[in-house]
PDB file of C-alpha atoms in Angstrom:
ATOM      1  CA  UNK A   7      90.735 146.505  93.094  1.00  0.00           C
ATOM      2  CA  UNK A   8      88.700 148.516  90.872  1.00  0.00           C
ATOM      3  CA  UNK A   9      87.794 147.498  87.150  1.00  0.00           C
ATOM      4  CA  UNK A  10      90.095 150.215  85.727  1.00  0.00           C
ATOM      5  CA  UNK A  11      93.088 148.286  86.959  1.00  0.00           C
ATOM      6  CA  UNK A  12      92.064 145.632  85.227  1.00  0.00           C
ATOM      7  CA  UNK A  13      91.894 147.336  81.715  1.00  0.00           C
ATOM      8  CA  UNK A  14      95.806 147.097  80.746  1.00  0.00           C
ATOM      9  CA  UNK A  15      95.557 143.488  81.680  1.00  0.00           C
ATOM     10  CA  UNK A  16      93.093 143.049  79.594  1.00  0.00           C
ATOM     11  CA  UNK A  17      94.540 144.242  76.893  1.00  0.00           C
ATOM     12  CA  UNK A  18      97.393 142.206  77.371  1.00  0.00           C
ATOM     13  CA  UNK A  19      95.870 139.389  77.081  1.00  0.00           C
ATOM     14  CA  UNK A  20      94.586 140.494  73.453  1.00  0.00           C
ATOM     15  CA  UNK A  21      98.777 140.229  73.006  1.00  0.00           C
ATOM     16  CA  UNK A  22      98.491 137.239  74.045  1.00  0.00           C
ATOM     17  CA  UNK A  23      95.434 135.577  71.809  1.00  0.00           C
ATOM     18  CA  UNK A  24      96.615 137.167  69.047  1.00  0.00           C
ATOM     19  CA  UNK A  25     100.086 135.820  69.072  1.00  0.00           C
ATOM     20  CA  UNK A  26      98.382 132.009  69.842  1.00  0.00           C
ATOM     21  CA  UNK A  27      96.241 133.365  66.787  1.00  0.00           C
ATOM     22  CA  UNK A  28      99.062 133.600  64.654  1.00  0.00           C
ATOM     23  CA  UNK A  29     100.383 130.276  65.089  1.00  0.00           C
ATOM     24  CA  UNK A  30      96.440 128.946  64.855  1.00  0.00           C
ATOM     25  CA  UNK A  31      97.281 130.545  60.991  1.00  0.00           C
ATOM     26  CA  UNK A  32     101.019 129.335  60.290  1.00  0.00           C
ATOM     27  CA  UNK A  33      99.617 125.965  61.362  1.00  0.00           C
ATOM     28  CA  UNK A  34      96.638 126.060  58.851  1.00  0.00           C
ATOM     29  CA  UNK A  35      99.499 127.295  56.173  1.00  0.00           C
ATOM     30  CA  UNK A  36      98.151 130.741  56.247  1.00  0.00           C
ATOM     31  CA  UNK A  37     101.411 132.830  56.880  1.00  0.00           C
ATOM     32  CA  UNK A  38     100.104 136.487  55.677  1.00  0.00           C
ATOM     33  CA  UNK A  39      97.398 136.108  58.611  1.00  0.00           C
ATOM     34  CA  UNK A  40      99.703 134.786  61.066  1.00  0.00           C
ATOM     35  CA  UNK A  41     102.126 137.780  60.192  1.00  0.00           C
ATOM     36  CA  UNK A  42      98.995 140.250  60.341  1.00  0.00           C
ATOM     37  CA  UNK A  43      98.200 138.803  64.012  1.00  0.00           C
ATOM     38  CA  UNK A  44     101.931 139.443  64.904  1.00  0.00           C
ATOM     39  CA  UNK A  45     100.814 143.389  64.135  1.00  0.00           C
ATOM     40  CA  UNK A  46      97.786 143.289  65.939  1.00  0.00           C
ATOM     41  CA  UNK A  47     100.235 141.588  69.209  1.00  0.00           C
ATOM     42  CA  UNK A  48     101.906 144.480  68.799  1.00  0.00           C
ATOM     43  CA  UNK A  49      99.354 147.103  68.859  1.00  0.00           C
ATOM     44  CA  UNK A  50      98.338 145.190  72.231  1.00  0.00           C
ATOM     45  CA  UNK A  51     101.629 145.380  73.604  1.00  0.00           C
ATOM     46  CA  UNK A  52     101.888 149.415  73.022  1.00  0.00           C
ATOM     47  CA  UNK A  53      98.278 150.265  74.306  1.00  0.00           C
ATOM     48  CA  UNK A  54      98.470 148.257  77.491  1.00  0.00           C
ATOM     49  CA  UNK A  55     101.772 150.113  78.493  1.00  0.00           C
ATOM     50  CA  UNK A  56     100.049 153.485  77.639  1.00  0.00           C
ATOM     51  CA  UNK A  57      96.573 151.996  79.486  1.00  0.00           C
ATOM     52  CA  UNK A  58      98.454 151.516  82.473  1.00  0.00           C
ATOM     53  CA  UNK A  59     100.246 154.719  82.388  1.00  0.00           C
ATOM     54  CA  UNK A  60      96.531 156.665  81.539  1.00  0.00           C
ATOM     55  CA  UNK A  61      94.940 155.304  84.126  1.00  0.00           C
ATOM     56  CA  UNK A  62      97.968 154.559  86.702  1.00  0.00           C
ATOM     57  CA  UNK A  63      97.243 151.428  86.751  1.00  0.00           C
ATOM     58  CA  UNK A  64     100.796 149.635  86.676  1.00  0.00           C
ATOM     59  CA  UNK A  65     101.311 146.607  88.530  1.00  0.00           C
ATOM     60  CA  UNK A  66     103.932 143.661  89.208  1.00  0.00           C
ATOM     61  CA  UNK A  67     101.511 141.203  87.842  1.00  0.00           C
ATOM     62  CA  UNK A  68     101.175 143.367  85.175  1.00  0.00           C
ATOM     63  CA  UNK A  69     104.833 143.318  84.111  1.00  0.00           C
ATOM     64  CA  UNK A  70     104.748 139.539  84.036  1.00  0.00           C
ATOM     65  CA  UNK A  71     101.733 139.110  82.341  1.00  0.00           C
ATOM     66  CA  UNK A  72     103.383 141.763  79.940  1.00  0.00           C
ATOM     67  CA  UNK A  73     106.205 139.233  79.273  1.00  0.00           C
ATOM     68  CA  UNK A  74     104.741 135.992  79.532  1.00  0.00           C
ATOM     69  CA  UNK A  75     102.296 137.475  76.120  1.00  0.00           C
ATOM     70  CA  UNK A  76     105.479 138.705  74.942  1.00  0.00           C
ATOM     71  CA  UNK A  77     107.284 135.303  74.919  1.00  0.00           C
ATOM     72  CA  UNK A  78     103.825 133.793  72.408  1.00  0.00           C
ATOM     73  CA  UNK A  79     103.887 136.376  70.666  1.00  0.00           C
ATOM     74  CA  UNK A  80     107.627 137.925  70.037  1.00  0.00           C
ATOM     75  CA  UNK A  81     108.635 134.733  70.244  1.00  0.00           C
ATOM     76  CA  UNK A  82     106.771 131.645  69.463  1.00  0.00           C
ATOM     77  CA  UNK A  83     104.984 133.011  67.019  1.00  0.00           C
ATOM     78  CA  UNK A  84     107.440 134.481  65.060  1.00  0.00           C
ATOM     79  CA  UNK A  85     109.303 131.431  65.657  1.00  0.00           C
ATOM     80  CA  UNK A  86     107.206 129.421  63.512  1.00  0.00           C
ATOM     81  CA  UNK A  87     106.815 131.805  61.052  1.00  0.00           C
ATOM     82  CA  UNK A  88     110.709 131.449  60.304  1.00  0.00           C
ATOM     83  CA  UNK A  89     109.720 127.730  60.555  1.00  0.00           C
ATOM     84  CA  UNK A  90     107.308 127.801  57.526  1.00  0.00           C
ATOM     85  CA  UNK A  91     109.835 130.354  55.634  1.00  0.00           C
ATOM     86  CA  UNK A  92     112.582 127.354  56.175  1.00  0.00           C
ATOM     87  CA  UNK A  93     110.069 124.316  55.322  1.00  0.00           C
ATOM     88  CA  UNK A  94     109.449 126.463  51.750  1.00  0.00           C
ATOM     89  CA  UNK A  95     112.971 127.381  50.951  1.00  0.00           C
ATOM     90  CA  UNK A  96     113.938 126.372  47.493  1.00  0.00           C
ATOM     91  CA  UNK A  97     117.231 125.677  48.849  1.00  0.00           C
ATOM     92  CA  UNK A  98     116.709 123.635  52.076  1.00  0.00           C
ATOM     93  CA  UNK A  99     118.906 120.805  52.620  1.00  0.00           C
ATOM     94  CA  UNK A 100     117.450 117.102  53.139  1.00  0.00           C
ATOM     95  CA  UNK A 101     118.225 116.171  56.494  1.00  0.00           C
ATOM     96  CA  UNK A 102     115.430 114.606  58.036  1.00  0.00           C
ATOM     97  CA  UNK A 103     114.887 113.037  62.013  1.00  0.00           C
ATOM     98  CA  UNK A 104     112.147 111.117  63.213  1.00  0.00           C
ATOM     99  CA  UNK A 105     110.413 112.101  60.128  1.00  0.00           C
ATOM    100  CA  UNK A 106     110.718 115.557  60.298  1.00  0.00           C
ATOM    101  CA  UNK A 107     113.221 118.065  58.605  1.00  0.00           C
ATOM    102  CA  UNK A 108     115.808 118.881  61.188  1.00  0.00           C
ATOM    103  CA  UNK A 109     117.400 122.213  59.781  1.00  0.00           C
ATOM    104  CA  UNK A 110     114.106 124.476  59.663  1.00  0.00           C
ATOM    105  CA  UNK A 111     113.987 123.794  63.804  1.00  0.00           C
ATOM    106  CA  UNK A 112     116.907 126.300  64.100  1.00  0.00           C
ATOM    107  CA  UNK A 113     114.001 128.867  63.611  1.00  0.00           C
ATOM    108  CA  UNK A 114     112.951 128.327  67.328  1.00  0.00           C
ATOM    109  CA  UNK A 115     116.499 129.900  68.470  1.00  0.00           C
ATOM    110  CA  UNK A 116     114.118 133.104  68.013  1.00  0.00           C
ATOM    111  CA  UNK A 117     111.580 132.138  71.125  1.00  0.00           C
ATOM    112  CA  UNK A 118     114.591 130.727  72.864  1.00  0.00           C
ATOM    113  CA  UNK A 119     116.273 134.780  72.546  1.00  0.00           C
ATOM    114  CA  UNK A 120     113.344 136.193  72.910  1.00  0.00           C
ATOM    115  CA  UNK A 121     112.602 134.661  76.337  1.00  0.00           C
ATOM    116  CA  UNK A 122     116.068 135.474  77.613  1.00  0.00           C
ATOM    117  CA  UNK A 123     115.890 138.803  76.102  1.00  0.00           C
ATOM    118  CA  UNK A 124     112.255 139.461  78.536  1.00  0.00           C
ATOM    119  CA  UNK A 125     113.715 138.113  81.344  1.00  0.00           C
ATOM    120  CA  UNK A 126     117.510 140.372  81.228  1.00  0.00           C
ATOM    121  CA  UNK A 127     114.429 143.287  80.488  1.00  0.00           C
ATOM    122  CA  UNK A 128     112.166 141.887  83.907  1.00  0.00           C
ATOM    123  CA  UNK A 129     115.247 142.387  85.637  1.00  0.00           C
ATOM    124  CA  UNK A 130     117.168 145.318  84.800  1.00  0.00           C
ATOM    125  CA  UNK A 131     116.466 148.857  85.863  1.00  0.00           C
ATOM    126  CA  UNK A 132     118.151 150.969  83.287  1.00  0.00           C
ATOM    127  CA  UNK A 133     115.962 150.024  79.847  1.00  0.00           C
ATOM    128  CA  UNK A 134     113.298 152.992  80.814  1.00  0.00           C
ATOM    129  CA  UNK A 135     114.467 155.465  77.479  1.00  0.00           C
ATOM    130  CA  UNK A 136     116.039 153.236  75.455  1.00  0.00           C
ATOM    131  CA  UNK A 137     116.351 149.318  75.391  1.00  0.00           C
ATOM    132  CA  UNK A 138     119.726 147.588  75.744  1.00  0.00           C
ATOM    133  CA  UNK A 139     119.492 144.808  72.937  1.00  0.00           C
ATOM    134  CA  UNK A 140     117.070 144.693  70.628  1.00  0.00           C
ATOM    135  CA  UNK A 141     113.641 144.481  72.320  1.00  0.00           C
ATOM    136  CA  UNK A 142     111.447 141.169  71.079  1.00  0.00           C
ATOM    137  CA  UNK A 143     108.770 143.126  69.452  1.00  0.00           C
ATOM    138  CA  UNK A 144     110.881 144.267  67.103  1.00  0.00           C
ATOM    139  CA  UNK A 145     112.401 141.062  66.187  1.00  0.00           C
ATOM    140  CA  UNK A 146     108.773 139.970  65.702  1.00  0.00           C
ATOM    141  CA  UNK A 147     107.954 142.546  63.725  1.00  0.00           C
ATOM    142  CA  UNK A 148     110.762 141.813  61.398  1.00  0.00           C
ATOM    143  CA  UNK A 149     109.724 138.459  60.540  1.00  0.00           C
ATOM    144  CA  UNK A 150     105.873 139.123  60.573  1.00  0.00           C
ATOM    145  CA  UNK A 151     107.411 141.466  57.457  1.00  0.00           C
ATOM    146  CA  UNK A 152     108.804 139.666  55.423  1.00  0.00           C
ATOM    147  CA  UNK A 153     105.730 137.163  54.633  1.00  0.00           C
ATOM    148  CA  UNK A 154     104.154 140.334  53.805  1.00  0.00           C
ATOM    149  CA  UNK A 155     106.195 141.689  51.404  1.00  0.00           C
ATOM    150  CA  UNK A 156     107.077 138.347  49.489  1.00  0.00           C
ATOM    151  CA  UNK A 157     103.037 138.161  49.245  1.00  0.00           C
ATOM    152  CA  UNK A 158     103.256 141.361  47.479  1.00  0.00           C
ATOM    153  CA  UNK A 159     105.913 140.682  44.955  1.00  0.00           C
ATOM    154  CA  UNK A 160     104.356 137.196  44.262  1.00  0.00           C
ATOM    155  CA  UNK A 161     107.220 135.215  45.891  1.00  0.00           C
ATOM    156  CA  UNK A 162     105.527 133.885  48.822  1.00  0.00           C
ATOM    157  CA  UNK A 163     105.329 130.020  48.490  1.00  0.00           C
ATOM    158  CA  UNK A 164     108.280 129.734  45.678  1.00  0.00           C
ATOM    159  CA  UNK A 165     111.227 129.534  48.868  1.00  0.00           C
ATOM    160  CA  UNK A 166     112.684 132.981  46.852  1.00  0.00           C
ATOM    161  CA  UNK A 167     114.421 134.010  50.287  1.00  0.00           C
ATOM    162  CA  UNK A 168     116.060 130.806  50.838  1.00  0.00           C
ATOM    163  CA  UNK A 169     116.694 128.705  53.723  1.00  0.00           C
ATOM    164  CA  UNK A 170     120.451 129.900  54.430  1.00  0.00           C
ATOM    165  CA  UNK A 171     119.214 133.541  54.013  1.00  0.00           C
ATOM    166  CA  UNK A 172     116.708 132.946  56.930  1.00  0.00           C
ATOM    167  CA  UNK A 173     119.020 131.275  58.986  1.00  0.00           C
ATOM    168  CA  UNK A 174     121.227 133.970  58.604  1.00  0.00           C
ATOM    169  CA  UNK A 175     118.208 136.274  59.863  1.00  0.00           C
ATOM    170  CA  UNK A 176     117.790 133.807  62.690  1.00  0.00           C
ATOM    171  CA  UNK A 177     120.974 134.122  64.156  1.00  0.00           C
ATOM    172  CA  UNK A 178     121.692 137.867  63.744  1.00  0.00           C
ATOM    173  CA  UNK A 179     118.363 138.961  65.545  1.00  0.00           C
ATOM    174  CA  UNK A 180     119.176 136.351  67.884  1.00  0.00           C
ATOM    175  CA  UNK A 181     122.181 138.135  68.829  1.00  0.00           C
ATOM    176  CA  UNK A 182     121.291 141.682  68.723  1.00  0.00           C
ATOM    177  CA  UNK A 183     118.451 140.455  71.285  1.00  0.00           C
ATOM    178  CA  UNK A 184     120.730 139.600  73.733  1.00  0.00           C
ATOM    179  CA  UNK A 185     123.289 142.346  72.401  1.00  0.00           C
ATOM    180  CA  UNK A 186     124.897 145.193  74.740  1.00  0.00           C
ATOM    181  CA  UNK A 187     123.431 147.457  71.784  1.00  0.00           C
ATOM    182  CA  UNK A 188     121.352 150.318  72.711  1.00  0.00           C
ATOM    183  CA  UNK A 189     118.324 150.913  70.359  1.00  0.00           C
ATOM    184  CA  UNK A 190     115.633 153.768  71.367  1.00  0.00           C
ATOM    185  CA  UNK A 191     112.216 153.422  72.793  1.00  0.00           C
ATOM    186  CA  UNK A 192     109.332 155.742  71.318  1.00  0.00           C
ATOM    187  CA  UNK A 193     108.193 157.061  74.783  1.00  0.00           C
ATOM    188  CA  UNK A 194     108.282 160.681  74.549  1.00  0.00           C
ATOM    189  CA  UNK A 195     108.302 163.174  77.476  1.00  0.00           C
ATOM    190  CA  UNK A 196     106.652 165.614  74.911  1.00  0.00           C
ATOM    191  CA  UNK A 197     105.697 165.808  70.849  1.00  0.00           C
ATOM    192  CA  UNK A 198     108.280 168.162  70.353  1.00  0.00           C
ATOM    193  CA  UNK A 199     110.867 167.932  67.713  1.00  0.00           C
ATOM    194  CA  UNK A 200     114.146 169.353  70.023  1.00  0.00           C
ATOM    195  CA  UNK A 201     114.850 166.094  71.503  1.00  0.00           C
ATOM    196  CA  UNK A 202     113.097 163.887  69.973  1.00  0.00           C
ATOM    197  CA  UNK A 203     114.467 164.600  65.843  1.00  0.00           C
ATOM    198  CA  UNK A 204     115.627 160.902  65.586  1.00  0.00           C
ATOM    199  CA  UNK A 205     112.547 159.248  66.443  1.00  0.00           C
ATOM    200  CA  UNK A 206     110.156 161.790  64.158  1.00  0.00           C
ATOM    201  CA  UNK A 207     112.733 161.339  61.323  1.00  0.00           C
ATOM    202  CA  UNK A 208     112.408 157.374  61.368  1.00  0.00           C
ATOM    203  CA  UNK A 209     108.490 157.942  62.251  1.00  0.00           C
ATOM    204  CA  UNK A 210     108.185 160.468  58.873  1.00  0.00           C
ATOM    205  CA  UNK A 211     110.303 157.983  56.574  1.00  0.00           C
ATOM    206  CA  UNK A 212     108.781 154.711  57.782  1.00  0.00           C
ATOM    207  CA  UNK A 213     105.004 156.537  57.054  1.00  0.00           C
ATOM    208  CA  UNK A 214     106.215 157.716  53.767  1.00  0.00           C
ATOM    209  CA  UNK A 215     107.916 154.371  52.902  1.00  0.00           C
ATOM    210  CA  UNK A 216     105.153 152.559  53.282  1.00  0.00           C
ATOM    211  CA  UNK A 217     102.773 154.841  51.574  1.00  0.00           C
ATOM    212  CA  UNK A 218     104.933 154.593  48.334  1.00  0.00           C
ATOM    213  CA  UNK A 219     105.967 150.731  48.296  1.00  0.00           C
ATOM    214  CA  UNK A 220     103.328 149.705  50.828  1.00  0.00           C
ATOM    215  CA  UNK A 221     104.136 146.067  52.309  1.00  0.00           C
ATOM    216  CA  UNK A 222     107.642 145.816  50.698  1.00  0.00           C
ATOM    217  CA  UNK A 223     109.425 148.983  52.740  1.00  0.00           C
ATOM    218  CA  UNK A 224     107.972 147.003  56.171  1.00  0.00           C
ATOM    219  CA  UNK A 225     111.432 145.021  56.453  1.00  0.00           C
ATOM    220  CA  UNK A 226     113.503 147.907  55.348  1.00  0.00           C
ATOM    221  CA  UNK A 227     111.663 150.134  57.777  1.00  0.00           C
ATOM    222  CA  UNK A 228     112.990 147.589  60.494  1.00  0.00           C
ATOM    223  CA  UNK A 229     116.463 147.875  59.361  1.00  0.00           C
ATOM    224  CA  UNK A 230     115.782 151.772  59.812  1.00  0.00           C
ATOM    225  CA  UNK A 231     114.945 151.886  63.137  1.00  0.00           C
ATOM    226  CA  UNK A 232     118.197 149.366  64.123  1.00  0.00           C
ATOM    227  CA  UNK A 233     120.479 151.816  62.091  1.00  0.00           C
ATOM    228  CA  UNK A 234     119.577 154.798  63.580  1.00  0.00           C
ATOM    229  CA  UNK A 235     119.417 152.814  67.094  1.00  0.00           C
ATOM    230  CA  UNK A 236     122.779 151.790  66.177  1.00  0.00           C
ATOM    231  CA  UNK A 237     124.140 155.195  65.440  1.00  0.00           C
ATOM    232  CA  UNK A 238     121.883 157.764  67.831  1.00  0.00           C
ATOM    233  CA  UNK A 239     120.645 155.681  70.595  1.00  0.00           C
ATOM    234  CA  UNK A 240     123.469 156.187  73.132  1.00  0.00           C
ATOM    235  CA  UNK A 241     123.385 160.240  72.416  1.00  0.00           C
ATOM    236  CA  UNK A 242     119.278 159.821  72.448  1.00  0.00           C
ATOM    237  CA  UNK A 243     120.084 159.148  76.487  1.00  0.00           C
TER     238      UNK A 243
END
């Protein structure tokens, strides 16, 4: 085997430090790093796709390596982000275990989704130009956001979003992973815009979004992309 076809697997496995990096942070009660490592996962997770397809250099080991990085870091990792979010809430109630809070550990529904969400992906043939549910990435994403943006308004470690607000985010991207839902994929048989006008609208509002309210838009981007997934997806086929 030559070295080449070892490149996207290498790359993958920058997924997968990076996720274990992020939970390193959360542990250490850093959650704007751990977030920031869930973006760098994700960076991994596009270029080792596009490696492989550069250098044709796809494999079945590949895949699964592809989804076993995915599980640490869509899943895990994001996992205990919601965690910490829960520990902090202003509004958690006391109902402790074995010395621990019990509620917060509802948070690790995410990993459990996300797993079953990468294996109904391992094993179905039709998710090549769009995704059917939401992919894990995505959910990670989501949550990596929202530490981010309470940084920047100054509500990070004050439980602002409240523990029944993030259990209602648990449970709804829980579903939607699992979902019959269709929501696009950004591989694009060419940069044109015939064809392709859904995904360089949401690419030319998330940039601008971000530019103008910088770390704040990052959730509200994510509820962009499932809107328009929502509404165009099916007619994207």
């Amino acid at each position: 085997m030559s070295i080449k076809q070892h490149i996207p697997n290498a790359i993958t496995c920058g997924n997968l430090v990076s996720g274990c990096m992020s939970i390193l942070f959360i542990a250490c009660g850093m959650p704007v790093k751990a977030a920031v490592m869930i973006f760098a996962a994700g960076l991994f997770d596009f270029f080792d796709g596009f490696a492989a397809r550069l250098l044709h250099a796809k494999s079945a080991i590949g895949a699964d390596l592809d989804s076993l990085a995915d599980v640490v870091s869509s899943g895990v990792a994001p996992g205990f982000i919601m965690y910490w979010m829960m520990v902090h809430a202003a509004d958690l109630p006391d109902v402790s275990w074995l010395g621990i809070s019990v509620l917060p550990c509802l948070a690790f529904l995410l990993p459990v989704f996300s797993a079953i969400r990468l294996a109904k992906f391992n094993n179905d043939d039709t998710q090549k130009t769009s995704f059917r549910g939401l992919p894990a990435p995505g959910m990670a994403i989501f949550v990596a956001s929202l530490p981010l943006a309470l940084s920047q308004v100054g509500h990070l470690t004050d439980g602002a979003l409240g523990y029944w607000t993030c259990l209602g985010i648990t449970l709804v991207f829980s579903f939607m992973m699992v979902s019959r839902l269709r929501f696009f994929s950004f591989k694009m048989k060419s940069a044109k815009w015939k064809g392709n006008e859904v995904r360089w609208i949401f690419l030319i509002v998330a940039v601008a979004a971000v530019a103008v309210f910088r770390l704040v838009a990052l959730p509200f981007v994510m509820v962009l992309y499932m809107l328009l997934s929502v509404f165009f997806a099916e007619k994207m086929e």
